[in-house]
XYZ file of N, CA and C in Angstrom:
612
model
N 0.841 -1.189 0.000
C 0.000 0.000 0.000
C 0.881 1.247 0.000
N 0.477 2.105 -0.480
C 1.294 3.464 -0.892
C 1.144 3.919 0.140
N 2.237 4.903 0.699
C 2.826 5.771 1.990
C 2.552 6.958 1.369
N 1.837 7.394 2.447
C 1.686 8.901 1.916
C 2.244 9.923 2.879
N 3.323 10.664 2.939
C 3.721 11.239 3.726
C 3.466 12.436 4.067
N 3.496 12.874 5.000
C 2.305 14.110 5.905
C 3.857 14.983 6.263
N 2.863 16.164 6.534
C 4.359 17.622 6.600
C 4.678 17.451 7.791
N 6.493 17.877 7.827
C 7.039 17.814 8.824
C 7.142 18.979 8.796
N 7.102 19.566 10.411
C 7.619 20.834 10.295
C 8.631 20.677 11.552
N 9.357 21.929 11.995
C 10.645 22.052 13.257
C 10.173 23.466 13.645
N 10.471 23.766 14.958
C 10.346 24.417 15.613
C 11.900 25.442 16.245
N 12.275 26.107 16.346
C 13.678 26.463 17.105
C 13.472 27.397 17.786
N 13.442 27.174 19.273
C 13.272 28.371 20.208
C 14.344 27.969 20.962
N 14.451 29.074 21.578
C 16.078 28.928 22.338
C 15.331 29.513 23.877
N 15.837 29.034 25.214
C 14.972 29.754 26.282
C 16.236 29.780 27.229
N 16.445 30.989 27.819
C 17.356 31.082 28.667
C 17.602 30.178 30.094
N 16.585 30.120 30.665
C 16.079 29.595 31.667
C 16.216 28.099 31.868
N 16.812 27.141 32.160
C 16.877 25.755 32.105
C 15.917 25.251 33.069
N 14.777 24.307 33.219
C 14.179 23.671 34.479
C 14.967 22.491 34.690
N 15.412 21.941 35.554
C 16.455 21.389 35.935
C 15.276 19.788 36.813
N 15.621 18.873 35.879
C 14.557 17.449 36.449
C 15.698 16.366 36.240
N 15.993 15.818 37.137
C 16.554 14.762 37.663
C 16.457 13.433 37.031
N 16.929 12.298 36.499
C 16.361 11.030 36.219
C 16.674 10.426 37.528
N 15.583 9.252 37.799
C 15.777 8.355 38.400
C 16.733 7.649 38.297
N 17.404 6.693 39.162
C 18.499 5.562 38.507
C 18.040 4.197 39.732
N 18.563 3.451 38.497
C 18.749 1.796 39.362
C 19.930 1.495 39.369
N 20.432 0.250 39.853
C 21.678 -0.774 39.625
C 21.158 -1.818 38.667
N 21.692 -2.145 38.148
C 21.770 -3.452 37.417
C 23.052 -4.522 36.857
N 22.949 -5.937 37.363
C 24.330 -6.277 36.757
C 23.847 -6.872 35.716
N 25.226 -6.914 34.915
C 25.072 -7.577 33.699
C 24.982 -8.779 33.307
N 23.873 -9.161 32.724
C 23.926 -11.030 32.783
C 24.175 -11.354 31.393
N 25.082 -12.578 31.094
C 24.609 -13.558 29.919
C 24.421 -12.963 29.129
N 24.710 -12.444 27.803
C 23.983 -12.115 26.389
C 23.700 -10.878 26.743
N 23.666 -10.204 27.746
C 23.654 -8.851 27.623
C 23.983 -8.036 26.532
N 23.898 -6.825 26.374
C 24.400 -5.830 25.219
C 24.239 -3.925 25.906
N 24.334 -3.381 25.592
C 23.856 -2.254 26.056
C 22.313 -1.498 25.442
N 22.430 -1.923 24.085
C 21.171 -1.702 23.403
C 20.196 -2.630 24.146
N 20.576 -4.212 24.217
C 19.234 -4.428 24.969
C 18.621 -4.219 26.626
N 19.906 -3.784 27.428
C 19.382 -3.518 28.624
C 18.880 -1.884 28.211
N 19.143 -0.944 27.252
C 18.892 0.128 27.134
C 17.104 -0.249 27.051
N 16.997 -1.177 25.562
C 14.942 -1.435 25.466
C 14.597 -2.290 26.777
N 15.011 -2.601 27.237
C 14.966 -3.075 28.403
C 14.077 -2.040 29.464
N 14.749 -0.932 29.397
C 14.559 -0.031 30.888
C 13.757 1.744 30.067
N 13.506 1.420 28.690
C 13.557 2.141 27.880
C 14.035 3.527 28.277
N 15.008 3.587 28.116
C 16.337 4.773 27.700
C 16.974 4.463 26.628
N 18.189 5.113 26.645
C 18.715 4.601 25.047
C 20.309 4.428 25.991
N 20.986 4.276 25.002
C 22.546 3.830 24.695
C 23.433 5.187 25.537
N 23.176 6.405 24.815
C 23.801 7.167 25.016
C 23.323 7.735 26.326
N 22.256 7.537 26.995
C 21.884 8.067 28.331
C 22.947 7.242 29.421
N 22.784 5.694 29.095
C 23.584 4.298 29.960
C 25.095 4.938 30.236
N 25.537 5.313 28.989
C 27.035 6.003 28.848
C 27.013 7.625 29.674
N 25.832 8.497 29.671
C 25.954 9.219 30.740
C 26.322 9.278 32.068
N 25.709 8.073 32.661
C 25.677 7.780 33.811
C 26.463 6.817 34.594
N 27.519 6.325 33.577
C 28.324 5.031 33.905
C 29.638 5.924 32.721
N 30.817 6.677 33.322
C 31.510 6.904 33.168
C 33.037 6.032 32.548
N 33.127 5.089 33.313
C 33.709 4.130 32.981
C 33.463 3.560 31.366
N 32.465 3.415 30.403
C 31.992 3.386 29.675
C 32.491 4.415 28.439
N 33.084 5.166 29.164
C 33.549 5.962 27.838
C 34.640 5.698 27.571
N 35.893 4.788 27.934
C 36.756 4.477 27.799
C 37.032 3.328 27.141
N 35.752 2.260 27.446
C 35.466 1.022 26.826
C 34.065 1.072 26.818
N 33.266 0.544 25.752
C 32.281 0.276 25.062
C 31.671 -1.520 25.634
N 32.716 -1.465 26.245
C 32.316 -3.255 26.368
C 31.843 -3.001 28.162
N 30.724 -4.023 28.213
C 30.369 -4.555 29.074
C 30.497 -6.494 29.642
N 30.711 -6.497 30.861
C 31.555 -7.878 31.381
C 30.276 -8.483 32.475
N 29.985 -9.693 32.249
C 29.160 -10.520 32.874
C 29.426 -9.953 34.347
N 28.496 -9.602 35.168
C 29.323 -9.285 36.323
C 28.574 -7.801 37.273
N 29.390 -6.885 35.979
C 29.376 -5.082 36.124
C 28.248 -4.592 36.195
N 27.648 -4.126 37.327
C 27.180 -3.261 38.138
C 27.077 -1.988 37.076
N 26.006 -1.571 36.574
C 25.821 -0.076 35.815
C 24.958 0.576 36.725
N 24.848 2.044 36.412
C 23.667 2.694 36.693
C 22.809 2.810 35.925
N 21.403 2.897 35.770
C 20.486 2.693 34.707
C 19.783 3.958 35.236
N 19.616 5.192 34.051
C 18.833 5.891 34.548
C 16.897 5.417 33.861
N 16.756 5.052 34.595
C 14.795 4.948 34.579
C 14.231 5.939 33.540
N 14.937 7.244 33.989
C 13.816 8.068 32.948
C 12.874 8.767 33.368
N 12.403 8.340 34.478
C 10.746 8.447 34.929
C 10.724 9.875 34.865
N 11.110 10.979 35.070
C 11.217 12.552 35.574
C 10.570 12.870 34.164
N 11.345 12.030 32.790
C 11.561 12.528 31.525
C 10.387 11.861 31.003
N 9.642 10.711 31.360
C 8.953 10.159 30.316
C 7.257 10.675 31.343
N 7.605 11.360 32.709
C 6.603 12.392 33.206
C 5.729 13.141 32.328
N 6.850 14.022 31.544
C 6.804 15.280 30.576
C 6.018 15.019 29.650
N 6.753 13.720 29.234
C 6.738 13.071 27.959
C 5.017 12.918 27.759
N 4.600 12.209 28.752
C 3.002 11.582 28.965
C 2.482 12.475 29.101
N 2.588 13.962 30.087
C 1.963 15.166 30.229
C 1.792 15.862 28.641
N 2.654 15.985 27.906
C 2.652 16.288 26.383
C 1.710 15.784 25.868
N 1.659 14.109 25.835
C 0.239 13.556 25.148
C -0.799 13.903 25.653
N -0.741 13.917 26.942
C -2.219 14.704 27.581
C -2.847 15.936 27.343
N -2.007 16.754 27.022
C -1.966 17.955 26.416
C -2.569 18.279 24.722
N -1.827 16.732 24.385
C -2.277 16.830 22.603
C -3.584 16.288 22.348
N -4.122 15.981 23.332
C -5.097 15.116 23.902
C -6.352 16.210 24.008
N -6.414 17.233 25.006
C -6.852 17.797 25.467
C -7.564 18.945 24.343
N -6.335 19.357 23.506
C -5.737 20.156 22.315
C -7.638 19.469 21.412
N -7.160 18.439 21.222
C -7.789 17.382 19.950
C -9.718 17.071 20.328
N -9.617 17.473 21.671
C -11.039 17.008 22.284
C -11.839 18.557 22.346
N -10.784 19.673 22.439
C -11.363 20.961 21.805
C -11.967 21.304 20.698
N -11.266 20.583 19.590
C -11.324 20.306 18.474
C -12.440 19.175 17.434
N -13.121 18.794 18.545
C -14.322 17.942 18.302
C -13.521 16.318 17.417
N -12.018 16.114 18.338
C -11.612 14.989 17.310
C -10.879 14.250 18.197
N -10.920 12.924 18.019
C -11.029 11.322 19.113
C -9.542 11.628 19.367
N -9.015 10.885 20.248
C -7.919 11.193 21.730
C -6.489 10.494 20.174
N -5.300 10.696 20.496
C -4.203 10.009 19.704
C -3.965 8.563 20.578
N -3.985 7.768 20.786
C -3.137 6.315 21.442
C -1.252 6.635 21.266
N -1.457 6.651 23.114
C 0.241 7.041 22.748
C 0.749 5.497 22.449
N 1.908 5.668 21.961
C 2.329 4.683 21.380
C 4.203 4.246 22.099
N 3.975 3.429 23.197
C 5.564 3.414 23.868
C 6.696 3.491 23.248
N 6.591 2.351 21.908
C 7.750 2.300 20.768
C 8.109 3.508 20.491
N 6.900 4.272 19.912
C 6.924 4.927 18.929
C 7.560 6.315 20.350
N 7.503 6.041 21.259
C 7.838 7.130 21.924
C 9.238 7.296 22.244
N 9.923 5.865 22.359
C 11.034 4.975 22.657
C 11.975 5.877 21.274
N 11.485 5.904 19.808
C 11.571 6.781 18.717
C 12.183 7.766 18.520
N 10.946 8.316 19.079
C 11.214 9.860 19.604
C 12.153 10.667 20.475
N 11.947 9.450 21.209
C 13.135 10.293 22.329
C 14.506 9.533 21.702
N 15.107 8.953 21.002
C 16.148 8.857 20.385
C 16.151 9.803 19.374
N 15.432 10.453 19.060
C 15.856 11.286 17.753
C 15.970 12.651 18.910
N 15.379 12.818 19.687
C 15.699 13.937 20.814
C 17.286 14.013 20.790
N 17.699 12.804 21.397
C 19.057 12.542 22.351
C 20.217 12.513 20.757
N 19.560 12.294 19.392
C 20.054 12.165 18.265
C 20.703 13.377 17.779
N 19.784 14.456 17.957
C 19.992 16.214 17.798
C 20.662 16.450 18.753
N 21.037 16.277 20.415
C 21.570 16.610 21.109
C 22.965 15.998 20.891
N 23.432 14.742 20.420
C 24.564 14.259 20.494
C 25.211 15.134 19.192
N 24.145 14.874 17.674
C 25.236 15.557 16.722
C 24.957 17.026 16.380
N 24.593 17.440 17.221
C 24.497 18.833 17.444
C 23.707 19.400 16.039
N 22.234 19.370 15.747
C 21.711 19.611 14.619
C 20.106 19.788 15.159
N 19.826 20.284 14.171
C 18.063 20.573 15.233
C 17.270 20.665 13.487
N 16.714 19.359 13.034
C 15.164 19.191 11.825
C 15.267 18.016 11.942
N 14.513 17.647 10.966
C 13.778 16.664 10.909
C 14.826 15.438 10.019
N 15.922 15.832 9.456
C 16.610 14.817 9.009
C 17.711 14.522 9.692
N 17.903 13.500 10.243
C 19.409 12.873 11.025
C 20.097 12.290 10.176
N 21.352 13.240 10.538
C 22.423 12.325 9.958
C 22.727 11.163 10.593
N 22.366 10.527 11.356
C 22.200 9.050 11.977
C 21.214 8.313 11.499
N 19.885 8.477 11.373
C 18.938 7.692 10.775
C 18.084 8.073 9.994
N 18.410 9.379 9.267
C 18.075 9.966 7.920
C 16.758 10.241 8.157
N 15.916 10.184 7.377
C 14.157 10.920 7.546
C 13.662 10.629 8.354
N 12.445 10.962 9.461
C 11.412 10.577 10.352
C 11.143 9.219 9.966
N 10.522 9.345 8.509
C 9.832 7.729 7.533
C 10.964 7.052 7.912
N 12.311 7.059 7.325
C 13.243 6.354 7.297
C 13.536 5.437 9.040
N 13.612 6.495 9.833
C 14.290 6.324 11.531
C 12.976 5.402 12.198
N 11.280 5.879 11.503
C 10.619 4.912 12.255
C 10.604 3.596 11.336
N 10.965 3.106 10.262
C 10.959 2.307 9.242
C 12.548 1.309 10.159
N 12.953 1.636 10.352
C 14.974 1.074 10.941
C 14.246 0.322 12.436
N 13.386 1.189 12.814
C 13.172 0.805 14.108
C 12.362 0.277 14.543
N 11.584 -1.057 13.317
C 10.318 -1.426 12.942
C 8.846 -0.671 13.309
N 8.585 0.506 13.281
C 7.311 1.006 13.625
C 6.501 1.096 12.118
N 5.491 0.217 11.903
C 4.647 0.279 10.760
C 3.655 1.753 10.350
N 3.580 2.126 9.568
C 3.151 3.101 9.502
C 2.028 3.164 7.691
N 0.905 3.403 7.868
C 0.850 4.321 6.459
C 1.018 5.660 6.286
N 0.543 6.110 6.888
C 0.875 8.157 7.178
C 1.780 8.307 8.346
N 2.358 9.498 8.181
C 3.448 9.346 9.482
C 3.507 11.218 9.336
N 3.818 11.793 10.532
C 4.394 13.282 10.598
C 5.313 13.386 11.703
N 5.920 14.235 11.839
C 6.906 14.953 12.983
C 6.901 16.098 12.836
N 6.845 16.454 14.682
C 6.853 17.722 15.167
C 8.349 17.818 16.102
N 9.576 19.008 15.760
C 10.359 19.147 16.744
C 10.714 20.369 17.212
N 11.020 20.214 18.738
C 11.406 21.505 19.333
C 12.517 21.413 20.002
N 13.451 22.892 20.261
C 13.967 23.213 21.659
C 13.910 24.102 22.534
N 14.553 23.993 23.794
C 14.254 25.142 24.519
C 13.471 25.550 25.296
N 12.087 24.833 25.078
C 10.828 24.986 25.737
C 10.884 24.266 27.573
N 10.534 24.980 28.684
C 10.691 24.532 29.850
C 9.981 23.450 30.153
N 8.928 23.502 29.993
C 7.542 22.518 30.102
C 6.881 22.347 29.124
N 6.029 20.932 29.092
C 5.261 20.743 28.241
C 4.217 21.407 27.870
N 3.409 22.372 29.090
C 2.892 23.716 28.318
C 3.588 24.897 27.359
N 4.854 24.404 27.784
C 5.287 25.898 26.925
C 5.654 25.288 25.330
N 5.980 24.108 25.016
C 6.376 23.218 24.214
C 5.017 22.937 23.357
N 3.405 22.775 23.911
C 2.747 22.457 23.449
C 2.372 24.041 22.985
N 2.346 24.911 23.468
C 1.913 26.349 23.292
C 2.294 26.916 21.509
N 3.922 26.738 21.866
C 4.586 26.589 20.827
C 4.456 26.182 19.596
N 4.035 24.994 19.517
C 3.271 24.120 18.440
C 1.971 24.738 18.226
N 1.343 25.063 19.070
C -0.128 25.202 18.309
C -0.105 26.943 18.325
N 0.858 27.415 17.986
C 0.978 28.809 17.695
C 1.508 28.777 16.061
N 1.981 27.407 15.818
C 2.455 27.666 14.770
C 1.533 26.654 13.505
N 1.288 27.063 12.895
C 0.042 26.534 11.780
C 0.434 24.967 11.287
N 1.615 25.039 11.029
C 2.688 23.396 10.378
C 2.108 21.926 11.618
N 2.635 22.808 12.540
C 2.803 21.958 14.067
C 1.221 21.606 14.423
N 0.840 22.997 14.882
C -0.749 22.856 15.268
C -1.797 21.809 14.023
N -1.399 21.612 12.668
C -2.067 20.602 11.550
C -1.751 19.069 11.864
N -0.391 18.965 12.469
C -0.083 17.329 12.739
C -0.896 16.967 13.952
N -0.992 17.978 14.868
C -1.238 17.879 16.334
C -2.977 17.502 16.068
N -3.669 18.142 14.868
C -4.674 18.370 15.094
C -5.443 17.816 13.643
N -4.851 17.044 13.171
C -4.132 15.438 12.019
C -5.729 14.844 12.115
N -6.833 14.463 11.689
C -7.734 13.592 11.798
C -7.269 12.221 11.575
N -6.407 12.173 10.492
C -5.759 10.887 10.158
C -4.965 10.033 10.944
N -4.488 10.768 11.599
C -3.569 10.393 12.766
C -4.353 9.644 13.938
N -3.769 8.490 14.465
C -4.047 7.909 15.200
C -3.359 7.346 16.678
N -2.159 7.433 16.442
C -1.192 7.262 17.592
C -0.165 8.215 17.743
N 0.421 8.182 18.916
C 1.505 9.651 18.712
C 2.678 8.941 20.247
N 3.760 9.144 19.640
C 4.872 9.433 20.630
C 5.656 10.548 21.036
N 5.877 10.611 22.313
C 6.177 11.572 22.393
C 8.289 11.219 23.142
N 8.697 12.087 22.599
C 10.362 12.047 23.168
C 10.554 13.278 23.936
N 11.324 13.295 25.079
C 12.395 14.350 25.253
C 13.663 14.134 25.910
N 14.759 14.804 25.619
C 15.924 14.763 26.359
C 16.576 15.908 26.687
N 17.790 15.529 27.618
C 18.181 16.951 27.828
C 19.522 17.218 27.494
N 19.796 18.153 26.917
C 21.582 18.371 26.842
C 22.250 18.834 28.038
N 23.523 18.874 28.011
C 24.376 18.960 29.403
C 23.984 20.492 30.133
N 23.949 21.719 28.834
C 23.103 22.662 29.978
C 21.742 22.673 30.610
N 21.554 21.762 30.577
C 19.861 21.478 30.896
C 18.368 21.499 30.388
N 19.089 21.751 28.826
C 17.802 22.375 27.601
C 17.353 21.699 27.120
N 16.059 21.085 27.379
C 15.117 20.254 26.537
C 15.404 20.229 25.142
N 14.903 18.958 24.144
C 14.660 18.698 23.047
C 13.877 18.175 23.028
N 12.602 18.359 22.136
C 11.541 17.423 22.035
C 11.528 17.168 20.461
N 10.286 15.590 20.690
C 10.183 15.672 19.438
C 8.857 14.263 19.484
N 7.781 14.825 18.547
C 6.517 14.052 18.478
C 6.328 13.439 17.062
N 6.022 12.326 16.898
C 5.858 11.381 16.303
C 4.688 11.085 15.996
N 3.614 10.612 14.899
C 2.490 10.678 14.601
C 2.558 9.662 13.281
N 1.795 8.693 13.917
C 1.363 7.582 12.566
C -0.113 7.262 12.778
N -0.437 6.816 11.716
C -1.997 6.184 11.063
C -1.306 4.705 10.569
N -1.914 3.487 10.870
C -1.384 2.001 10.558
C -2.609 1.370 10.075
């Protein structure tokens, strides 16, 4: 069946102000067949968060049956994250149009293409790591017939992030998408403390 692809638009706000939210962390040792990618889907964080928080790790890439990591949880971040859908939610029921189904994968997605812009220092919709939105949810098996993306930075909270978007006509059309049926939502933070977001939107 033919893919029909829906507008991406980007957002770039810059905000002086950092809100400063904490991740949770666990311990975990490493068992058997381990990898870092899979204890990363595991605890859903990604790769490059594990390497935040486990220093040792930047020196060697390898992990040993045994080793004790820190795992940050996330929870502070995937707070936001869920408050955002509630928000797009809220947005859509104004609008006389049925709720989005957040979608974990697809959020799992998102917040790698967050932490994606923050590592290679670039802010749209194409990564030089996993090339188009279509392309990055296509790599990362998420099925799709219609698909859009919305991205931002800078924004403190998910009100100010959602504000943002529906101020702007591109953003506020995905958000407010009839076609659309599920939505993920990502965010991460860079070392000064500045959000990146980024929302995800498929019809299957």
């Amino acid at each position: 069946m033919k893919r029909v692809i829906k507008i991406l638009i980007g957002l770039f706000i810059i905000l002086s102000i950092p809100m400063v939210t904490k991740a949770e962390t666990l311990k975990y040792t490493v068992k058997p067949g381990d990898t870092l990618w899979a204890i990363s889907v595991k605890y859903n964080t990604t790769v490059e968060q594990i390497k935040k928080y486990n220093p040792q790790l930047t020196t060697t890439p390898y992990i040993k049956v045994g080793q004790v990591l820190t795992i940050p949880t996330m929870d502070s971040i995937r707070a936001l994250e869920n408050e955002v859908v509630r928000l797009v939610n809220v947005q859509r029921s104004r609008n006389g149009l049925g709720p989005l189904v957040a979608n974990a994968e697809l959020s799992r997605v998102a917040r790698i293409k967050s932490q994606d812009m923050i590592n290679k220092r670039y802010f749209s919709h194409y990564s030089p790591t996993y090339g188009s939105p279509f392309q990055m949810m296509q790599a990362f098996g998420i099925r799709f017939y219609s698909a859009g993306e919305n991205i931002a930075m800078g924004q403190r909270t998910p009100s100010e992030v959602m504000n943002s978007w529906m101020n702007s006509a591109g953003h506020k059309a995905n958000i407010l998408n009839v076609n659309f049926k599920e939505i993920g939502v990502g965010a991460a933070r860079d070392s000064s403390g500045s959000l990146y977001w980024t929302q995800m939107f498929i019809t299957r």
